[in-house]
Coordinates of C-alpha atoms in Angstrom, one line a residue:
D1 CA 13.0 -15.6 -28.6
V2 CA 12.6 -19.3 -28.8
R3 CA 9.5 -20.6 -30.4
S4 CA 10.0 -24.1 -30.6
Q5 CA 12.7 -27.0 -30.5
R6 CA 12.9 -29.9 -32.6
R7 CA 15.8 -32.6 -32.7
C8 CA 18.4 -32.9 -35.3
K9 CA 21.2 -35.4 -35.4
G10 CA 20.8 -36.0 -31.6
H11 CA 21.0 -32.4 -30.7
A12 CA 18.1 -30.2 -29.7
M13 CA 17.9 -27.2 -32.0
S14 CA 15.8 -24.2 -31.1
L15 CA 14.0 -21.8 -33.6
V16 CA 15.1 -18.2 -32.6
T17 CA 13.9 -14.8 -34.1
L18 CA 16.2 -12.5 -35.7
I19 CA 15.8 -8.6 -35.1
D20 CA 14.2 -8.7 -38.8
G21 CA 11.6 -11.0 -37.8
R22 CA 12.7 -14.1 -39.5
Q23 CA 12.7 -17.5 -37.7
V24 CA 16.1 -19.3 -38.0
D25 CA 17.8 -22.3 -36.6
S26 CA 20.0 -21.2 -33.4
M27 CA 23.0 -22.7 -35.1
C28 CA 22.3 -20.7 -38.4
R29 CA 25.0 -18.2 -39.5
E30 CA 22.8 -15.1 -39.1
W31 CA 21.7 -16.0 -35.6
L32 CA 25.5 -16.5 -34.5
L33 CA 26.4 -13.2 -36.4
E34 CA 23.7 -11.4 -34.5
T35 CA 24.5 -12.8 -31.0
L36 CA 28.2 -11.9 -31.7
A37 CA 27.2 -8.3 -32.5
R38 CA 25.2 -8.1 -29.3
K39 CA 28.4 -9.2 -27.3
V40 CA 30.8 -6.9 -29.2
L41 CA 28.5 -4.0 -28.6
S42 CA 28.6 -4.7 -24.7
Y43 CA 32.2 -3.8 -25.0
P44 CA 33.2 -0.2 -24.6
L45 CA 33.9 1.7 -27.8
A46 CA 37.8 1.1 -27.4
G47 CA 37.0 -2.8 -27.0
R48 CA 34.7 -2.7 -30.0
R49 CA 37.2 -1.0 -32.1
A50 CA 39.9 -3.4 -31.0
W51 CA 37.8 -6.3 -31.7
L52 CA 37.0 -5.3 -35.4
A53 CA 40.6 -4.1 -35.8
S54 CA 41.9 -7.6 -34.8
M55 CA 39.5 -9.1 -37.4
E56 CA 40.9 -6.8 -40.0
H57 CA 44.6 -7.6 -38.9
R58 CA 43.8 -11.3 -39.3
G59 CA 43.0 -10.7 -43.0
D60 CA 39.2 -10.8 -42.4
K61 CA 38.1 -7.5 -43.7
A62 CA 34.9 -8.8 -45.1
G63 CA 34.1 -10.6 -41.9
A64 CA 34.8 -7.2 -40.1
D65 CA 32.5 -5.2 -42.4
E66 CA 30.0 -7.9 -41.9
L67 CA 30.1 -7.8 -38.0
R68 CA 30.2 -3.8 -38.1
A69 CA 27.0 -3.8 -40.2
A70 CA 25.3 -6.3 -37.8
M71 CA 26.3 -4.4 -34.8
T72 CA 24.6 -1.2 -36.5
S73 CA 21.3 -3.2 -37.1
V74 CA 21.4 -4.6 -33.5
H75 CA 21.8 -0.9 -32.0
Q76 CA 19.4 0.7 -34.2
H77 CA 16.9 -2.2 -33.3
E78 CA 17.4 -1.9 -29.6
H79 CA 17.8 2.0 -29.4
G80 CA 15.9 3.1 -32.4
Q81 CA 19.0 5.7 -32.9
K82 CA 22.3 5.6 -35.0
M83 CA 25.4 4.6 -33.2
E84 CA 28.6 6.2 -33.0
R85 CA 30.9 4.8 -35.9
V86 CA 33.0 1.9 -34.8

């Protein structure tokens, strides 16, 4: 949720709250990862698996693992349960 706005280099920046409660700038890597995780979680299971596989195919195994972990955290935060392995 947006808590406040400030100006930085001519652009409005918003403070947002991550699922772990930390407030960060809306352009920080953690927030971008969390929002990508929410987006990919909105896909059917086959689409989630395809997204992660495409990252790994491009040689970004570490990024795919990081996104997978973020997706698990977001899902558990929103649903209070473990999600099916993607």
